[in-house]
Coordinates of C-alpha atoms in Angstrom, one line a residue:
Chain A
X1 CA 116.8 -28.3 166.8
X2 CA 120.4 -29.2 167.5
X3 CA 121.6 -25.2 166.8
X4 CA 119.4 -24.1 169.9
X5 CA 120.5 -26.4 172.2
X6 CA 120.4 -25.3 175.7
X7 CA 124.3 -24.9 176.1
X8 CA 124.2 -22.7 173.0
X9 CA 121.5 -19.9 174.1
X10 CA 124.4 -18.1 176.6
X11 CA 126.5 -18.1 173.5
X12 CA 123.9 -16.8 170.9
X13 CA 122.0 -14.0 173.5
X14 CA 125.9 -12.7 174.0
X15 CA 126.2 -12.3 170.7
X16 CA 123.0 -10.6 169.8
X17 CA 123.8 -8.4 172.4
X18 CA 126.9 -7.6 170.6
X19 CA 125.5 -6.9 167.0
X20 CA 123.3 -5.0 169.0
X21 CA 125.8 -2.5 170.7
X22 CA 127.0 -2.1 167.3
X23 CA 124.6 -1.7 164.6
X24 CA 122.2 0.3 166.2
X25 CA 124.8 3.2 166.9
X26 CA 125.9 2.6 163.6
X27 CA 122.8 3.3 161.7
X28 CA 122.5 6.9 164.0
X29 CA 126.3 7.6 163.3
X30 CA 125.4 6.8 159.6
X31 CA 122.1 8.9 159.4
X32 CA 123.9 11.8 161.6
X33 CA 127.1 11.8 159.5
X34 CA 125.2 11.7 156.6
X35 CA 122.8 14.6 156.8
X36 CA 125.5 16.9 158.8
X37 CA 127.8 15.8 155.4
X38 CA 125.3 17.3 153.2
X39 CA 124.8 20.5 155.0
X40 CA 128.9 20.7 154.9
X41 CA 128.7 20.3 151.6
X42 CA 126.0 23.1 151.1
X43 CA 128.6 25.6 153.2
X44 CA 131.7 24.5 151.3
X45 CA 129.5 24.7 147.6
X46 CA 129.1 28.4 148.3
X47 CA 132.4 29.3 150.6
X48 CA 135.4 26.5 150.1
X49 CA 137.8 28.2 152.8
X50 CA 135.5 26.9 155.7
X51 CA 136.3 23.2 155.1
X52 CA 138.6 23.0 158.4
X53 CA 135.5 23.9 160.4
X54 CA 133.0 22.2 159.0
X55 CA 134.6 18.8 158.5
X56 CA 135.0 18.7 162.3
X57 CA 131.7 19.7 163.3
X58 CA 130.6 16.6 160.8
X59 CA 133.1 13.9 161.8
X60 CA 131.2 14.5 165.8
X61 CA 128.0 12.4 165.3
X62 CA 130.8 9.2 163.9
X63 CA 132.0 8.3 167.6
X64 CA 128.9 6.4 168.9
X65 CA 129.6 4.1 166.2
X66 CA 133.0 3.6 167.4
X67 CA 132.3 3.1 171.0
X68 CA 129.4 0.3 169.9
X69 CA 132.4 -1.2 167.9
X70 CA 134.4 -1.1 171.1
X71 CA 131.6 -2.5 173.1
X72 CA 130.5 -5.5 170.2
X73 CA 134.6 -6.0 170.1
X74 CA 134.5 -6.5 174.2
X75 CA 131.5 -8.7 174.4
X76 CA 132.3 -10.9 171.7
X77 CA 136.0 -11.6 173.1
X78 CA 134.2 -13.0 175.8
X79 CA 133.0 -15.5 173.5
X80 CA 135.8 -18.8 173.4
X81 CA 135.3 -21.0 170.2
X82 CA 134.5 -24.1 171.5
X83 CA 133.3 -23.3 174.9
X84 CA 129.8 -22.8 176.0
X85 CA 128.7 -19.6 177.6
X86 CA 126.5 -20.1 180.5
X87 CA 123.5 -18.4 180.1
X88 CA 124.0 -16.2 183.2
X89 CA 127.1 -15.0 181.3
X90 CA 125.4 -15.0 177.7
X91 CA 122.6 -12.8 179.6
X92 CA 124.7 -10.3 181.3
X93 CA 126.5 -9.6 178.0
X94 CA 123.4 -9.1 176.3
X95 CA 121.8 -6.6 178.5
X96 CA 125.8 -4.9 178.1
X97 CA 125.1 -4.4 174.7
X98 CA 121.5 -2.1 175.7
X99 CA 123.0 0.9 177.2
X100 CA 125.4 1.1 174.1
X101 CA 122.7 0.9 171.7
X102 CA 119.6 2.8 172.8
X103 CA 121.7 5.8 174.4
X104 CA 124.4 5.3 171.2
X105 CA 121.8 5.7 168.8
X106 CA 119.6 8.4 170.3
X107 CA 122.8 10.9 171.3
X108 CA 123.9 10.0 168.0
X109 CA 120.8 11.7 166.4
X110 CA 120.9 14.6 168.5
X111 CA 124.3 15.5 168.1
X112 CA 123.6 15.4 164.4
X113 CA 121.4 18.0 165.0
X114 CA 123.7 20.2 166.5
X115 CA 126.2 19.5 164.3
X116 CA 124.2 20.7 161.7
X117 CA 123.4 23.3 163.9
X118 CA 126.5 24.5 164.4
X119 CA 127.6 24.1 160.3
X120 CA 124.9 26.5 159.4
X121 CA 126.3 28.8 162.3
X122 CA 129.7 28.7 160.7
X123 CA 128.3 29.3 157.4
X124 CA 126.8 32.8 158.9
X125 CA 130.1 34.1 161.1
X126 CA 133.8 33.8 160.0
X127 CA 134.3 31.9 163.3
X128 CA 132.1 30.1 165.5
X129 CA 133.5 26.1 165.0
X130 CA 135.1 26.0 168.4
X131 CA 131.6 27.0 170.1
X132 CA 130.4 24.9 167.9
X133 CA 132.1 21.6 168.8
X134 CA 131.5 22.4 172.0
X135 CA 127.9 22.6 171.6
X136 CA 127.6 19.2 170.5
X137 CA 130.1 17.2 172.9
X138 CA 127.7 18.4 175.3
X139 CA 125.5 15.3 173.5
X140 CA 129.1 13.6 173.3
X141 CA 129.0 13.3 177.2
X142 CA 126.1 10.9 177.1
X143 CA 127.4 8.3 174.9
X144 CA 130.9 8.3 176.5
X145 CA 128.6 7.6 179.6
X146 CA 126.9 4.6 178.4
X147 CA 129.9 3.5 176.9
X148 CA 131.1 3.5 180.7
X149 CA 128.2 1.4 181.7
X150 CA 128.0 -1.5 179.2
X151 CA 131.4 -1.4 180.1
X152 CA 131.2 -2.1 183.8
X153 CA 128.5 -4.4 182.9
X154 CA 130.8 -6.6 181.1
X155 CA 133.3 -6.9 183.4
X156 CA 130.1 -8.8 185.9
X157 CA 129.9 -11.2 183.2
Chain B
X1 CA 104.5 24.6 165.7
X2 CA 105.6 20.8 164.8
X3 CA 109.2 21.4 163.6
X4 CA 110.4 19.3 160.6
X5 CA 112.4 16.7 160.7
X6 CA 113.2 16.1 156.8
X7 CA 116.2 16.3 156.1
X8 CA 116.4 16.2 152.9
X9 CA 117.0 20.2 152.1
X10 CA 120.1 19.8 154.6
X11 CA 122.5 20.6 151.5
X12 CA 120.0 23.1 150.4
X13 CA 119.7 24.9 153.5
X14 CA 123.5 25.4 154.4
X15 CA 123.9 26.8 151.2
X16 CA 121.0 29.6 152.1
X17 CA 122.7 30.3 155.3
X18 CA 126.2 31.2 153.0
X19 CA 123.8 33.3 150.2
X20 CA 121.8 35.0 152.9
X21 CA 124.6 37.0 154.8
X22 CA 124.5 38.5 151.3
X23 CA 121.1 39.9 151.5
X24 CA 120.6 43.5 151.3
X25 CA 120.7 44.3 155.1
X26 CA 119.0 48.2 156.5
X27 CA 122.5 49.7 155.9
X28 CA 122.6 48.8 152.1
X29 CA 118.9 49.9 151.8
X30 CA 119.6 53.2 153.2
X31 CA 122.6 53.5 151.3
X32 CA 120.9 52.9 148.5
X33 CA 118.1 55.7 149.6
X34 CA 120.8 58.1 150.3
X35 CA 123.1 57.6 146.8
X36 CA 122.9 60.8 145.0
X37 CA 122.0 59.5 141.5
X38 CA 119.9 55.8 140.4
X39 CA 123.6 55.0 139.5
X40 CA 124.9 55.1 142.5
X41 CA 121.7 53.2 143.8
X42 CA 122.3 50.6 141.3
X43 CA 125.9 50.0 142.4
X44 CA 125.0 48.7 145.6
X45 CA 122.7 46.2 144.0
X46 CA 125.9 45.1 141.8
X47 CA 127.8 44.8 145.3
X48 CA 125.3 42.9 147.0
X49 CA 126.0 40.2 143.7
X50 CA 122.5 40.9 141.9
X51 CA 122.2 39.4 139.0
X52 CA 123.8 36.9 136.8
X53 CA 127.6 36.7 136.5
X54 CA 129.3 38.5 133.7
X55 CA 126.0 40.3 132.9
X56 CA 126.0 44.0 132.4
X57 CA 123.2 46.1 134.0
X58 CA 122.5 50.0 133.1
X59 CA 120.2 52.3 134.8
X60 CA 117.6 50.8 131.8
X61 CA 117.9 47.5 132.8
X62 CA 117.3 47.6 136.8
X63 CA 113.9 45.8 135.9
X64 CA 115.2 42.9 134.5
X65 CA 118.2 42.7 136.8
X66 CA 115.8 42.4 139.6
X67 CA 113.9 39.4 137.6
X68 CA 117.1 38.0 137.1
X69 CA 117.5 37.9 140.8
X70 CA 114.3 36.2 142.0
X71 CA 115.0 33.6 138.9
X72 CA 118.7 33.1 140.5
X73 CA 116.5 31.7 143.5
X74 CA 114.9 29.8 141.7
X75 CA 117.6 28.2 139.8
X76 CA 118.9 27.8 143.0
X77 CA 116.0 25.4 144.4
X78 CA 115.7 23.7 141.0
X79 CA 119.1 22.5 141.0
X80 CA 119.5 21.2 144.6
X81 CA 116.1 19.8 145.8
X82 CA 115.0 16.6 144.9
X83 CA 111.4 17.2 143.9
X84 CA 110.9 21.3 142.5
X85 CA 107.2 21.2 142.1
X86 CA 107.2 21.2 146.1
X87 CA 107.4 24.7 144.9
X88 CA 105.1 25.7 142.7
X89 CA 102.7 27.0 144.8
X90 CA 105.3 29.8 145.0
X91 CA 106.2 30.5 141.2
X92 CA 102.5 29.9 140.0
X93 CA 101.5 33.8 141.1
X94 CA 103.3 35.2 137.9
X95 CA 101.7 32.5 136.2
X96 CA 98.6 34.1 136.8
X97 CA 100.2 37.5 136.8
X98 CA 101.1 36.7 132.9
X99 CA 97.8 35.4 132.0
X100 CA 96.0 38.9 133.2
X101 CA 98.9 40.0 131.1
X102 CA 97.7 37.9 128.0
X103 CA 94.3 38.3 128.9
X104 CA 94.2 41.9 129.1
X105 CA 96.1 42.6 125.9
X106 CA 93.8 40.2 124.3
X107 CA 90.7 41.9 125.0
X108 CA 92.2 46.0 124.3
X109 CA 94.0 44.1 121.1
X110 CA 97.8 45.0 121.8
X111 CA 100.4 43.3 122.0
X112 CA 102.0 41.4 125.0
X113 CA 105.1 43.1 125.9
X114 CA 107.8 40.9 127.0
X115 CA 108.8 43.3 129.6
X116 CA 105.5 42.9 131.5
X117 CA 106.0 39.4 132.1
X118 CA 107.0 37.9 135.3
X119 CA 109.7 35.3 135.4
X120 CA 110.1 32.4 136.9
X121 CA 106.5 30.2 136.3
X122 CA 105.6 27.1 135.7
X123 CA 104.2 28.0 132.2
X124 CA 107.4 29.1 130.2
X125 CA 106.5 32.5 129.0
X126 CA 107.4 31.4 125.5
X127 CA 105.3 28.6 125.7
X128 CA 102.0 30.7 127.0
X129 CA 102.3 33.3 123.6
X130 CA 101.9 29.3 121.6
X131 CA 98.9 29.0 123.9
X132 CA 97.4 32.0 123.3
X133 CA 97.9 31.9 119.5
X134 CA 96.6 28.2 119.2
X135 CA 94.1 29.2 122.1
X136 CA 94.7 25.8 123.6
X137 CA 94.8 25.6 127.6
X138 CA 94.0 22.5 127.7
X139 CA 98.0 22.2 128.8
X140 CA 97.1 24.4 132.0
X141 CA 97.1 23.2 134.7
X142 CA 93.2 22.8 135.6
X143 CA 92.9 25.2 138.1
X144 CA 94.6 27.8 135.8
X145 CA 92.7 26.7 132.4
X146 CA 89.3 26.9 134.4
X147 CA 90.7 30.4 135.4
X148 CA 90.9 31.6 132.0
X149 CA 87.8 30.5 130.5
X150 CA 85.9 31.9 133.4
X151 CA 87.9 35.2 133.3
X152 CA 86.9 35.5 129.3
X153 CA 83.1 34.7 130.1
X154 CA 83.0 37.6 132.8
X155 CA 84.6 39.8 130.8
X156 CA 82.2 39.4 127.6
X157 CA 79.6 39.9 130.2
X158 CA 80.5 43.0 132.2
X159 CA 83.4 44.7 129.4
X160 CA 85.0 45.2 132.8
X161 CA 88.7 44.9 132.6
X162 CA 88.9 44.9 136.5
X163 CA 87.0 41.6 136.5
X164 CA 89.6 39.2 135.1
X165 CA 92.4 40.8 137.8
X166 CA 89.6 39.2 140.5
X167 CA 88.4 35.9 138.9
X168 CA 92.6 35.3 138.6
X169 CA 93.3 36.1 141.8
X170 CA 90.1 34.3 143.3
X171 CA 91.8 31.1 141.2
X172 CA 95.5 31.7 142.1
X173 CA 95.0 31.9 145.7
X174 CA 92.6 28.7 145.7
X175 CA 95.3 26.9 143.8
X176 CA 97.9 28.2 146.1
X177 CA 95.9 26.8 149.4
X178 CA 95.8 23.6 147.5
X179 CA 99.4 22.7 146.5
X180 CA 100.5 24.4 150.0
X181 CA 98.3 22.0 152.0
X182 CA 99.9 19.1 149.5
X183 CA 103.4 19.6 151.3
X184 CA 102.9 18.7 155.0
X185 CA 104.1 21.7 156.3
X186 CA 102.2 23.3 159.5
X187 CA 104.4 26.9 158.1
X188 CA 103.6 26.6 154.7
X189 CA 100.1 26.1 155.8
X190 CA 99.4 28.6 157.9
X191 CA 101.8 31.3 155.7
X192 CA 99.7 31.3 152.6
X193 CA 96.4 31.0 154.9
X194 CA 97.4 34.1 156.0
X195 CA 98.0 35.3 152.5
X196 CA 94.3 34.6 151.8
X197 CA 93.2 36.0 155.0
X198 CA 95.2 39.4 154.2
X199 CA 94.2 39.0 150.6
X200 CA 90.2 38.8 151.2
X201 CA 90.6 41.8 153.8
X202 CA 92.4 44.3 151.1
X203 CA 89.6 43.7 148.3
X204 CA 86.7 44.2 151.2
X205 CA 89.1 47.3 151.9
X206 CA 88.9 48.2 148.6
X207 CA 85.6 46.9 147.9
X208 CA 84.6 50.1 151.1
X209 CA 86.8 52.6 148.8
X210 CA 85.8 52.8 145.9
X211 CA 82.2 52.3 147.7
X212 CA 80.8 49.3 145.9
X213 CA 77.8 46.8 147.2
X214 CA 78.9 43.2 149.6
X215 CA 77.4 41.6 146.2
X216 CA 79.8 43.1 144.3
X217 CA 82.6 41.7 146.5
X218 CA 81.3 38.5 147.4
X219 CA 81.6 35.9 144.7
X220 CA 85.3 37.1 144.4
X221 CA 86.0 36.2 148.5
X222 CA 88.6 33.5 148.3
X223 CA 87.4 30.7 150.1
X224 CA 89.6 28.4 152.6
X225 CA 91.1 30.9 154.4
X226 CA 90.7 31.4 158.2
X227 CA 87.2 33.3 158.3
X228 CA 84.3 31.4 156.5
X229 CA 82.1 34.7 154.4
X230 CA 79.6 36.0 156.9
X231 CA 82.6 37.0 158.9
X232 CA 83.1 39.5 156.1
X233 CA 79.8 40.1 155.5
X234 CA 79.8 41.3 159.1
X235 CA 83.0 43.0 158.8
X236 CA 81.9 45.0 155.8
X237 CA 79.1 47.3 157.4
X238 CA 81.9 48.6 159.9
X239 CA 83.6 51.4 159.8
X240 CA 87.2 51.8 159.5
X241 CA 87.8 52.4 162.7
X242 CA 86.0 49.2 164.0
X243 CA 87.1 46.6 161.5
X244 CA 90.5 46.0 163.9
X245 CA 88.4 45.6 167.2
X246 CA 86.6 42.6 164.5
X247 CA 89.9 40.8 164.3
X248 CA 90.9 40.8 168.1
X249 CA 93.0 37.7 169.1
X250 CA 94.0 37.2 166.1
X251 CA 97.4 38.9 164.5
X252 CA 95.9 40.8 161.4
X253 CA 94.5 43.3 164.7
X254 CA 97.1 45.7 164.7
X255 CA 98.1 46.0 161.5
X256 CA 94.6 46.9 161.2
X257 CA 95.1 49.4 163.9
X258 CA 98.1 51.3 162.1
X259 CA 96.5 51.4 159.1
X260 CA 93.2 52.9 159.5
X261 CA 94.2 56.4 159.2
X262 CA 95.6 55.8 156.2
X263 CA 92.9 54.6 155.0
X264 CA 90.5 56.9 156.4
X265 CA 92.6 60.2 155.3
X266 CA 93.9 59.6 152.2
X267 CA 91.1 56.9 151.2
X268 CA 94.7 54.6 150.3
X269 CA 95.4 51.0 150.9
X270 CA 99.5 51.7 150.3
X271 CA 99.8 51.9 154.2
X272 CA 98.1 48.6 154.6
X273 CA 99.5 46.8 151.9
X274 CA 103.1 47.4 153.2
X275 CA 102.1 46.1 156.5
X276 CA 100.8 43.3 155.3
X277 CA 103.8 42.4 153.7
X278 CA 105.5 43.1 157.7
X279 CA 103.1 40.6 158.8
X280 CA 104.2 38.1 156.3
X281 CA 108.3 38.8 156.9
X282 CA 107.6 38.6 160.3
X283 CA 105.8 35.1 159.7
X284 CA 108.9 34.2 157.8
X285 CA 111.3 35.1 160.9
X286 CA 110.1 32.0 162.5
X287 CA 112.4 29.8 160.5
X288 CA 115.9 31.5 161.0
X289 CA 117.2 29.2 162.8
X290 CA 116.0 25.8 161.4
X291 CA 117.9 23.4 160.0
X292 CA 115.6 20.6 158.5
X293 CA 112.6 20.7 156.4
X294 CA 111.0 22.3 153.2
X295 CA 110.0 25.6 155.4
X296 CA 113.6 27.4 155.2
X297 CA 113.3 27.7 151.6
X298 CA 110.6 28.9 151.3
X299 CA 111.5 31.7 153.2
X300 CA 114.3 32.1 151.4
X301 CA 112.4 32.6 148.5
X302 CA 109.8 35.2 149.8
X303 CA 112.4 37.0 151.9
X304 CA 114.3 37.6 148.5
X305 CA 110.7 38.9 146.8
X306 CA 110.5 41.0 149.0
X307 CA 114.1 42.3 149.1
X308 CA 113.5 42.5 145.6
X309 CA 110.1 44.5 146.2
X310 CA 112.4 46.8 148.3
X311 CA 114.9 47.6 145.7
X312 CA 112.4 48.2 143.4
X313 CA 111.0 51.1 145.5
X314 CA 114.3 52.4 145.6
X315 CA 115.1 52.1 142.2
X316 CA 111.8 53.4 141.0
X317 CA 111.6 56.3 143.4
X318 CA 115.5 57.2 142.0
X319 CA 114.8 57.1 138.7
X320 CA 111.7 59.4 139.7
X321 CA 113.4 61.6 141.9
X322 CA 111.3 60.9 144.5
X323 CA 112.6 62.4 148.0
X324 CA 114.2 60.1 150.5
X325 CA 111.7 60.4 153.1
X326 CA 108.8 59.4 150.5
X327 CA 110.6 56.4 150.1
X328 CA 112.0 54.9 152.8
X329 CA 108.1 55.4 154.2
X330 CA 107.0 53.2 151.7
X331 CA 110.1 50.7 152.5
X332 CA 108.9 47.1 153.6
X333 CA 110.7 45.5 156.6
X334 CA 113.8 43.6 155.6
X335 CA 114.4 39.7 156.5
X336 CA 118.1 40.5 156.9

């Protein structure tokens, strides 16, 4: 069992801590994007002039992705080739990756919802996509703050 | 109640919210009302986008422009959800509506005609003349072919033509329980429950009317709804005024409340029967706002019957020349 040596274990936790920052917002970005895309596309199949609106309100539920990308892309530059991570380090960078992924994918749902939420409230009124977008970076505020704390959290690594 | 999470009807549902701002709102229907001649009436209709592009409607035709409409729903459905017989267990009632149709012309020997015929079902209309002709049902679905042979045995027994309206119904609304409680939905569920539960109490109504026997009503009780038969046995030595205080806690109370004059005075159940159908668009309310799950389209689809059902009054009572006040007092509430 040469791969798990015990120098190697910092190394490989800091690195599942990265996929995780990243893939698990990414599947709620993907799921939330994908369902709010559909219900643009139900808006736009019956009244075309409300693209502006509704492409907005379903591009929202894409940035926890991007902030687990930005957190994955921190905690893995932490990584040097050819140098060991100690496994305090490797740890610490794992548990970074937590608040990213848990809060990244639940708020990513959510916001999805009120996305969609607020693409069926477009498709009723003429106006209504600022309210809208404001509506869901309510949800927006508590993905920017985990983002914050995964942050911090790799900056003690 | 559980709210849905499917999201599957997301495209479908957006789509309803667009269509739906079209719906005839009060104003329309009063316009309507108020129009000076069934052309006029008619107009409004064309305005609110009834019917199929390009089409031409007269005065003549209002009947089929209004079957036209529901079918647009349905069209509607068929093209943009991923599995349509999810909905069958709303399209199968002119399924059974056609077969009384068949039925009944079969057993006074005249002929079907086409304009009696409710569209859409699950059975092709074309397809059920074949049927008839070949006298095949074995392609019925089983509830449906069961239906019909029982209807034909109760008729060669009694000569009763009233008798096959009851069997069908007894069938439709057992076969409605049963693809309803196929889809998962709480709503759905507890929507055409209350369909049986309103049905049941308009034949005892009815049953008290025309003063027939509790034998003669009970093998036609639709079981499965939310009151097992004793409960109507019970309910059926009332009076009138008493059979609301029967229903307390539950919501069919004061419908039963506002009715019982009607019933009482001019021994009719129109007064009841448009309350009902209250009940049921206020049932449908509950799902204005959702964005996931099955439930929205179904209302979309009985909100639009019912529009329909309202335009139909209209249309009928213009043609008729029936005075405004008579109709907007038979006028259902409107979803819009």
């Amino acid at each position: 069992m040469e791969f798990f040596s015990e120098q190697l274990v910092g190394t490989i936790l800091a690195v599942i801590g990265a996929a995780f920052a990243f893939i698990i917002p990414g599947i709620g970005s993907s799921k939330a994007v994908g369902a709010a895309g559909q219900s643009a596309a139900g808006v736009l199949s019956e009244d075309p002039t409300k693209f502006v609106s509704v492409m907005v309100l379903e591009a929202l539920p894409s940035t926890q992705a991007i902030y687990g990308f930005v957190i994955a892309f921190l905690i893995v530059g932490k990584i040097v080739v050819g140098e060991a991570l100690d496994f305090g380090s490797g740890l610490i960078l794992f548990l970074a990756g937590l608040p990213m992924g848990i809060v990244g994918y639940v708020s990513a749902l959510w916001q999805g919802r009120v996305s969609i939420s607020g693409i069926n409230m477009v498709a009723k009124q003429g106006g209504g996509m600022i309210q809208g977008v404001i509506l869901a970076l309510m949800v927006e505020m508590f993905a920017i703050l985990a983002l914050i704390v995964s942050f911090q959290i790799i900056g003690k690594a | 109640m559980k709210e849905s999470t499917d999201t599957r009807y997301v495209y479908t549902i957006s789509r309803i919210r667009v269509i739906e701002q079209k719906m005839l709102s009060p104003a329309m229907l009063e316009r309507m009302i108020e129009a000076g001649t069934p052309e006029e009436a008619l107009k409004v209709l064309h305005d609110a986008g009834y019917g199929f592009a390009g089409a031409e409607y007269g005065v003549g035709d209002y009947e089929r422009l209004l079957g036209e409409e529901q079918e647009k729903v349905y069209r509607l459905l068929m093209e943009t959800v991923p599995d349509i017989s999810e909905f069958d267990f709303l399209i199968i009632k002119n399924d059974y509506h056609n077969l009384k149709v068949y039925l009944k012309a079969e057993f006074s020997n005249q002929e079907v005609s086409a304009a009696h015929l409710l569209r859409p079902s699950l059975i092709p209309v074309d397809r059920l003349a074949d049927l008839f002709r070949e006298r095949d049902f074995a392609e019925l679905p089983a509830p449906m072919a069961k239906a019909v042979a029982e209807s034909m045995e109760a008729f060669s027994r009694t000569q009763d033509p009233q008798i096959i309206d009851l069997v069908l119904d007894k069938a439709l609304y057992s076969h409605m329980l049963e693809l309803a409680g196929r889809l998962d939905s709480e709503f759905v569920y507890s929507l055409v429950n209350a369909m049986v539960d309103l049905t049941n109490l308009k034949m005892l109504l009815r049953t008290k009317l025309i003063r027939r026997h509790w034998e003669f009503l009970e093998p036609f009780l639709i079981a499965g709804g939310s009151f097992p038969n004793e409960f109507y046995r019970e309910l059926f030595r009332l009076e009138f005024d008493q059979i609301s205080t029967a229903y307390t806690d539950t919501g069919y109370s004061r419908l039963l409340a506002e009715s019982v004059n009607s019933l009482k005075l001019s021994r009719s159940l129109a007064v009841f029967e448009k309350l009902c159908d209250n009940y049921l668009i206020s049932m449908l309310k509950q799902t204005k706002y959702a964005i996931f799950g099955i439930e929205p389209l179904v209302t979309y689809y009985l909100a639009k019957e019912m529009e329909i059902k309202n335009a139909r009054i209209i249309m009928v009572g213009k043609i008729n020349g029936l005075g405004q006040h008579a109709i907007r007092e038979r006028l259902r509430d409107t979803y819009a």
